[in-house]
Amino acid sequence: MGELLKLPLRAPRVPISPERARFEALFAKFHAPVWRALRRRGLDADAAADATQETFAIALTRLTDIDPAKERAFLIHTALKVAHTLRRKTVRWHLEGDLDLYRSPQREPNETRGDVELCDRALSKLSPEMAEVFVLYEIEEMSSPEIAELLDIPLGSVASRLRRAREGFREALERLERTMKREAR
Amino acid sequence: MRGDKWETPKRLREGGGTALERRVVEASAGEEPSPELREKMASAFGISLTSASRPPTPEPAPSSAPVDAAPAGARVGATGARVGHFGAWIYAGGLCLLAAGGVLGFHAWRGGTMPKQPVALRLAQPAPPIVSSPSPEQRSVALEGAPARVLSSSESSMTERASTSTLSAQTSLIDRARALLAAGDAAKALVVLESYERRYPRGVLRPEGAALRTEALFRLHRLKEARALARAFRETYGPGPLADRVARMAAPTSQVDR
């Protein structure tokens, strides 16, 4: 374990100030949602980890600008912009055995992972705009007004994209399910 | 949700979707980076997640940290405003350096410290904190050995679970091939891909397998086979990011096709 924590380059410490505590709390609270949003955006585990790091690096430089009531929205918005900048293709799989997944204790690892894979594959059939709204509403459980503000689109557009996204998601999932059932026999 | 008045739809997980939709969305919503990965990324910023829950307490600024002079400087008498303004720039610059250092440190960690173990050894090691589970091949064989079932409504969820297990097994094979290719072992990657094709002749990841196979053949300088596969790829699997990638492999200026 000690070997895993060795770093060749010692990053400078966060200034010792109340901002440090705020940043620590921000990271602890929103690291996972940011990482998830990036994963659902089509980034593989490594790229999502990179992009999460960059997102928080940006947040660190703009800490005083972030409204405490809108921290999650700021971080996810920043993460999506980072993802756009990276211009990754939606190759949605991740390496087994990497330190990137935390298994839910309630289910078998293969089932949980398989479901995540299914979700990603279905999302990959949607346009980026629809997938974004779907992920923010269904997975991150943001409200429609929050999504509208975050994506800077009208509320009606959120509704329209969500409706089409859900239709597309269902259709893709059903197709995948049919294919897999054929193989399971 | 049709009509002029927009209504908030019930979320899929709250009963607004099918059982399968609820399950896969629930699984995705529960996916998290491992505690170790989180701690590593946090440590790149010089913070520890274990102290994140502590309330902010004022700590004495180290003598070599001019960035903390800003808030104090802003409070000093007649020259306080100017010092504070200058201090604010130092503080901002310090934060930028820190942010850059955090990113650089993380990338350096990513690039320099991860032990370059043989892929087979890496895959053989259980990855904490995930509990080791039967290998994908074992699970797949168990599924394939099961007697055929008539799919009633009560068994559909079992079939769904078998289906997702099969997909997970397929994904594992494709992942392994990809990792072998990335590690420079195209020959072994081909063996894994051939195993995938034998086991899952109608697998959902056939296109990904075919793209990796094409790349492996190029890397092994089996150019005739590779180019034939590349030519047939788009026709077989249709346009898309994978087809574009395969086409790039076969391009005359491709680094792969040498």
mmCIF file with all atom_site columns, C-alpha atoms in Angstrom, chain B residues 84-195:
data_model
loop_
_atom_site.group_PDB
_atom_site.id
_atom_site.type_symbol
_atom_site.label_atom_id
_atom_site.label_alt_id
_atom_site.label_comp_id
_atom_site.label_asym_id
_atom_site.label_entity_id
_atom_site.label_seq_id
_atom_site.pdbx_PDB_ins_code
_atom_site.Cartn_x
_atom_site.Cartn_y
_atom_site.Cartn_z
_atom_site.occupancy
_atom_site.B_iso_or_equiv
_atom_site.pdbx_formal_charge
_atom_site.auth_seq_id
_atom_site.auth_comp_id
_atom_site.auth_asym_id
_atom_site.auth_atom_id
_atom_site.pdbx_PDB_model_num
ATOM 1   C CA . GLY B 1 84  ? -3.653  43.638  -0.189  1.00 0.00 ? 84  GLY B CA 1
ATOM 2   C CA . HIS B 1 85  ? -4.091  44.213  -3.913  1.00 0.00 ? 85  HIS B CA 1
ATOM 3   C CA . PHE B 1 86  ? -0.572  43.036  -4.659  1.00 0.00 ? 86  PHE B CA 1
ATOM 4   C CA . GLY B 1 87  ? -1.027  40.188  -2.240  1.00 0.00 ? 87  GLY B CA 1
ATOM 5   C CA . ALA B 1 88  ? -4.160  39.160  -4.059  1.00 0.00 ? 88  ALA B CA 1
ATOM 6   C CA . TRP B 1 89  ? -2.135  38.759  -7.257  1.00 0.00 ? 89  TRP B CA 1
ATOM 7   C CA . ILE B 1 90  ? 0.432   36.689  -5.386  1.00 0.00 ? 90  ILE B CA 1
ATOM 8   C CA . TYR B 1 91  ? -2.361  34.611  -3.939  1.00 0.00 ? 91  TYR B CA 1
ATOM 9   C CA . ALA B 1 92  ? -3.949  34.099  -7.345  1.00 0.00 ? 92  ALA B CA 1
ATOM 10  C CA . GLY B 1 93  ? -0.584  33.251  -8.830  1.00 0.00 ? 93  GLY B CA 1
ATOM 11  C CA . GLY B 1 94  ? 0.034   30.788  -6.029  1.00 0.00 ? 94  GLY B CA 1
ATOM 12  C CA . LEU B 1 95  ? -3.282  29.110  -6.714  1.00 0.00 ? 95  LEU B CA 1
ATOM 13  C CA . CYS B 1 96  ? -2.490  28.864  -10.421 1.00 0.00 ? 96  CYS B CA 1
ATOM 14  C CA . LEU B 1 97  ? 0.890   27.343  -9.664  1.00 0.00 ? 97  LEU B CA 1
ATOM 15  C CA . LEU B 1 98  ? -0.736  24.954  -7.280  1.00 0.00 ? 98  LEU B CA 1
ATOM 16  C CA . ALA B 1 99  ? -3.352  23.982  -9.824  1.00 0.00 ? 99  ALA B CA 1
ATOM 17  C CA . ALA B 1 100 ? -0.705  23.444  -12.472 1.00 0.00 ? 100 ALA B CA 1
ATOM 18  C CA . GLY B 1 101 ? 1.366   21.496  -9.989  1.00 0.00 ? 101 GLY B CA 1
ATOM 19  C CA . GLY B 1 102 ? -1.627  19.386  -9.129  1.00 0.00 ? 102 GLY B CA 1
ATOM 20  C CA . VAL B 1 103 ? -2.215  18.495  -12.752 1.00 0.00 ? 103 VAL B CA 1
ATOM 21  C CA . LEU B 1 104 ? 1.480   17.940  -13.442 1.00 0.00 ? 104 LEU B CA 1
ATOM 22  C CA . GLY B 1 105 ? 1.863   15.879  -10.307 1.00 0.00 ? 105 GLY B CA 1
ATOM 23  C CA . PHE B 1 106 ? -1.072  13.735  -11.240 1.00 0.00 ? 106 PHE B CA 1
ATOM 24  C CA . HIS B 1 107 ? 0.172   13.189  -14.773 1.00 0.00 ? 107 HIS B CA 1
ATOM 25  C CA . ALA B 1 108 ? 3.658   12.457  -13.507 1.00 0.00 ? 108 ALA B CA 1
ATOM 26  C CA . TRP B 1 109 ? 2.186   9.955   -11.116 1.00 0.00 ? 109 TRP B CA 1
ATOM 27  C CA . ARG B 1 110 ? 0.209   8.429   -13.931 1.00 0.00 ? 110 ARG B CA 1
ATOM 28  C CA . GLY B 1 111 ? 3.154   8.275   -16.262 1.00 0.00 ? 111 GLY B CA 1
ATOM 29  C CA . GLY B 1 112 ? 6.004   7.490   -13.932 1.00 0.00 ? 112 GLY B CA 1
ATOM 30  C CA . THR B 1 113 ? 5.074   5.519   -10.901 1.00 0.00 ? 113 THR B CA 1
ATOM 31  C CA . MET B 1 114 ? 2.622   2.911   -12.038 1.00 0.00 ? 114 MET B CA 1
ATOM 32  C CA . PRO B 1 115 ? 4.712   -0.219  -12.123 1.00 0.00 ? 115 PRO B CA 1
ATOM 33  C CA . LYS B 1 116 ? 5.094   -1.577  -15.621 1.00 0.00 ? 116 LYS B CA 1
ATOM 34  C CA . GLN B 1 117 ? 4.239   -5.103  -14.753 1.00 0.00 ? 117 GLN B CA 1
ATOM 35  C CA . PRO B 1 118 ? 3.587   -7.685  -17.408 1.00 0.00 ? 118 PRO B CA 1
ATOM 36  C CA . VAL B 1 119 ? -0.056  -7.524  -18.379 1.00 0.00 ? 119 VAL B CA 1
ATOM 37  C CA . ALA B 1 120 ? -0.653  -11.133 -17.370 1.00 0.00 ? 120 ALA B CA 1
ATOM 38  C CA . LEU B 1 121 ? 0.698   -10.437 -13.891 1.00 0.00 ? 121 LEU B CA 1
ATOM 39  C CA . ARG B 1 122 ? -1.401  -7.243  -13.566 1.00 0.00 ? 122 ARG B CA 1
ATOM 40  C CA . LEU B 1 123 ? -4.522  -9.092  -14.577 1.00 0.00 ? 123 LEU B CA 1
ATOM 41  C CA . ALA B 1 124 ? -3.731  -11.937 -12.211 1.00 0.00 ? 124 ALA B CA 1
ATOM 42  C CA . GLN B 1 125 ? -3.553  -9.622  -9.221  1.00 0.00 ? 125 GLN B CA 1
ATOM 43  C CA . PRO B 1 126 ? -6.788  -8.858  -7.452  1.00 0.00 ? 126 PRO B CA 1
ATOM 44  C CA . ALA B 1 127 ? -7.446  -5.135  -7.643  1.00 0.00 ? 127 ALA B CA 1
ATOM 45  C CA . PRO B 1 128 ? -8.242  -3.668  -4.219  1.00 0.00 ? 128 PRO B CA 1
ATOM 46  C CA . PRO B 1 129 ? -10.828 -2.919  -3.006  1.00 0.00 ? 129 PRO B CA 1
ATOM 47  C CA . ILE B 1 130 ? -12.714 -5.067  -5.496  1.00 0.00 ? 130 ILE B CA 1
ATOM 48  C CA . VAL B 1 131 ? -13.106 -8.559  -4.160  1.00 0.00 ? 131 VAL B CA 1
ATOM 49  C CA . SER B 1 132 ? -11.792 -11.141 -6.572  1.00 0.00 ? 132 SER B CA 1
ATOM 50  C CA . SER B 1 133 ? -14.447 -13.051 -8.421  1.00 0.00 ? 133 SER B CA 1
ATOM 51  C CA . PRO B 1 134 ? -14.519 -16.018 -10.756 1.00 0.00 ? 134 PRO B CA 1
ATOM 52  C CA . SER B 1 135 ? -12.804 -15.365 -14.035 1.00 0.00 ? 135 SER B CA 1
ATOM 53  C CA . PRO B 1 136 ? -14.968 -14.259 -16.947 1.00 0.00 ? 136 PRO B CA 1
ATOM 54  C CA . GLU B 1 137 ? -14.241 -17.535 -18.702 1.00 0.00 ? 137 GLU B CA 1
ATOM 55  C CA . GLN B 1 138 ? -15.464 -19.522 -15.726 1.00 0.00 ? 138 GLN B CA 1
ATOM 56  C CA . ARG B 1 139 ? -18.623 -17.498 -15.493 1.00 0.00 ? 139 ARG B CA 1
ATOM 57  C CA . SER B 1 140 ? -19.171 -17.767 -19.211 1.00 0.00 ? 140 SER B CA 1
ATOM 58  C CA . VAL B 1 141 ? -18.677 -21.522 -19.219 1.00 0.00 ? 141 VAL B CA 1
ATOM 59  C CA . ALA B 1 142 ? -21.115 -21.844 -16.319 1.00 0.00 ? 142 ALA B CA 1
ATOM 60  C CA . LEU B 1 143 ? -23.687 -19.861 -18.267 1.00 0.00 ? 143 LEU B CA 1
ATOM 61  C CA . GLU B 1 144 ? -23.175 -21.816 -21.420 1.00 0.00 ? 144 GLU B CA 1
ATOM 62  C CA . GLY B 1 145 ? -23.427 -25.095 -19.532 1.00 0.00 ? 145 GLY B CA 1
ATOM 63  C CA . ALA B 1 146 ? -26.795 -24.203 -18.030 1.00 0.00 ? 146 ALA B CA 1
ATOM 64  C CA . PRO B 1 147 ? -29.802 -26.050 -19.418 1.00 0.00 ? 147 PRO B CA 1
ATOM 65  C CA . ALA B 1 148 ? -31.971 -24.133 -21.844 1.00 0.00 ? 148 ALA B CA 1
ATOM 66  C CA . ARG B 1 149 ? -34.838 -22.360 -20.165 1.00 0.00 ? 149 ARG B CA 1
ATOM 67  C CA . VAL B 1 150 ? -38.258 -21.328 -21.276 1.00 0.00 ? 150 VAL B CA 1
ATOM 68  C CA . LEU B 1 151 ? -38.359 -17.610 -20.669 1.00 0.00 ? 151 LEU B CA 1
ATOM 69  C CA . SER B 1 152 ? -41.298 -16.849 -18.449 1.00 0.00 ? 152 SER B CA 1
ATOM 70  C CA . SER B 1 153 ? -41.795 -13.446 -16.881 1.00 0.00 ? 153 SER B CA 1
ATOM 71  C CA . SER B 1 154 ? -40.361 -14.696 -13.614 1.00 0.00 ? 154 SER B CA 1
ATOM 72  C CA . GLU B 1 155 ? -37.253 -15.933 -15.363 1.00 0.00 ? 155 GLU B CA 1
ATOM 73  C CA . SER B 1 156 ? -36.734 -12.909 -17.556 1.00 0.00 ? 156 SER B CA 1
ATOM 74  C CA . SER B 1 157 ? -34.817 -11.153 -14.815 1.00 0.00 ? 157 SER B CA 1
ATOM 75  C CA . MET B 1 158 ? -32.593 -14.210 -14.496 1.00 0.00 ? 158 MET B CA 1
ATOM 76  C CA . THR B 1 159 ? -31.974 -14.096 -18.219 1.00 0.00 ? 159 THR B CA 1
ATOM 77  C CA . GLU B 1 160 ? -31.223 -10.409 -17.926 1.00 0.00 ? 160 GLU B CA 1
ATOM 78  C CA . ARG B 1 161 ? -28.682 -11.197 -15.261 1.00 0.00 ? 161 ARG B CA 1
ATOM 79  C CA . ALA B 1 162 ? -27.179 -13.934 -17.431 1.00 0.00 ? 162 ALA B CA 1
ATOM 80  C CA . SER B 1 163 ? -27.137 -11.500 -20.317 1.00 0.00 ? 163 SER B CA 1
ATOM 81  C CA . THR B 1 164 ? -25.282 -8.842  -18.385 1.00 0.00 ? 164 THR B CA 1
ATOM 82  C CA . SER B 1 165 ? -22.877 -11.459 -17.074 1.00 0.00 ? 165 SER B CA 1
ATOM 83  C CA . THR B 1 166 ? -22.205 -12.559 -20.655 1.00 0.00 ? 166 THR B CA 1
ATOM 84  C CA . LEU B 1 167 ? -21.652 -8.959  -21.679 1.00 0.00 ? 167 LEU B CA 1
ATOM 85  C CA . SER B 1 168 ? -19.279 -8.510  -18.787 1.00 0.00 ? 168 SER B CA 1
ATOM 86  C CA . ALA B 1 169 ? -17.404 -11.643 -19.864 1.00 0.00 ? 169 ALA B CA 1
ATOM 87  C CA . GLN B 1 170 ? -17.210 -10.342 -23.425 1.00 0.00 ? 170 GLN B CA 1
ATOM 88  C CA . THR B 1 171 ? -16.016 -6.987  -22.208 1.00 0.00 ? 171 THR B CA 1
ATOM 89  C CA . SER B 1 172 ? -13.312 -8.635  -20.149 1.00 0.00 ? 172 SER B CA 1
ATOM 90  C CA . LEU B 1 173 ? -11.953 -10.470 -23.170 1.00 0.00 ? 173 LEU B CA 1
ATOM 91  C CA . ILE B 1 174 ? -11.974 -7.384  -25.348 1.00 0.00 ? 174 ILE B CA 1
ATOM 92  C CA . ASP B 1 175 ? -10.374 -5.363  -22.549 1.00 0.00 ? 175 ASP B CA 1
ATOM 93  C CA . ARG B 1 176 ? -7.659  -7.963  -22.187 1.00 0.00 ? 176 ARG B CA 1
ATOM 94  C CA . ALA B 1 177 ? -6.935  -7.922  -25.909 1.00 0.00 ? 177 ALA B CA 1
ATOM 95  C CA . ARG B 1 178 ? -6.785  -4.152  -25.866 1.00 0.00 ? 178 ARG B CA 1
ATOM 96  C CA . ALA B 1 179 ? -4.420  -4.153  -22.902 1.00 0.00 ? 179 ALA B CA 1
ATOM 97  C CA . LEU B 1 180 ? -2.166  -6.708  -24.616 1.00 0.00 ? 180 LEU B CA 1
ATOM 98  C CA . LEU B 1 181 ? -2.050  -4.566  -27.730 1.00 0.00 ? 181 LEU B CA 1
ATOM 99  C CA . ALA B 1 182 ? -1.246  -1.493  -25.677 1.00 0.00 ? 182 ALA B CA 1
ATOM 100 C CA . ALA B 1 183 ? 1.544   -3.457  -24.002 1.00 0.00 ? 183 ALA B CA 1
ATOM 101 C CA . GLY B 1 184 ? 2.964   -4.359  -27.408 1.00 0.00 ? 184 GLY B CA 1
ATOM 102 C CA . ASP B 1 185 ? 1.938   -8.005  -27.453 1.00 0.00 ? 185 ASP B CA 1
ATOM 103 C CA . ALA B 1 186 ? -0.101  -8.181  -30.623 1.00 0.00 ? 186 ALA B CA 1
ATOM 104 C CA . ALA B 1 187 ? 0.332   -11.926 -30.968 1.00 0.00 ? 187 ALA B CA 1
ATOM 105 C CA . LYS B 1 188 ? -1.280  -12.668 -27.616 1.00 0.00 ? 188 LYS B CA 1
ATOM 106 C CA . ALA B 1 189 ? -3.966  -10.085 -28.329 1.00 0.00 ? 189 ALA B CA 1
ATOM 107 C CA . LEU B 1 190 ? -4.846  -12.042 -31.480 1.00 0.00 ? 190 LEU B CA 1
ATOM 108 C CA . VAL B 1 191 ? -5.134  -15.250 -29.480 1.00 0.00 ? 191 VAL B CA 1
ATOM 109 C CA . VAL B 1 192 ? -7.547  -13.571 -27.067 1.00 0.00 ? 192 VAL B CA 1
ATOM 110 C CA . LEU B 1 193 ? -9.548  -12.089 -29.932 1.00 0.00 ? 193 LEU B CA 1
ATOM 111 C CA . GLU B 1 194 ? -9.790  -15.449 -31.653 1.00 0.00 ? 194 GLU B CA 1
ATOM 112 C CA . SER B 1 195 ? -11.045 -16.902 -28.390 1.00 0.00 ? 195 SER B CA 1
#
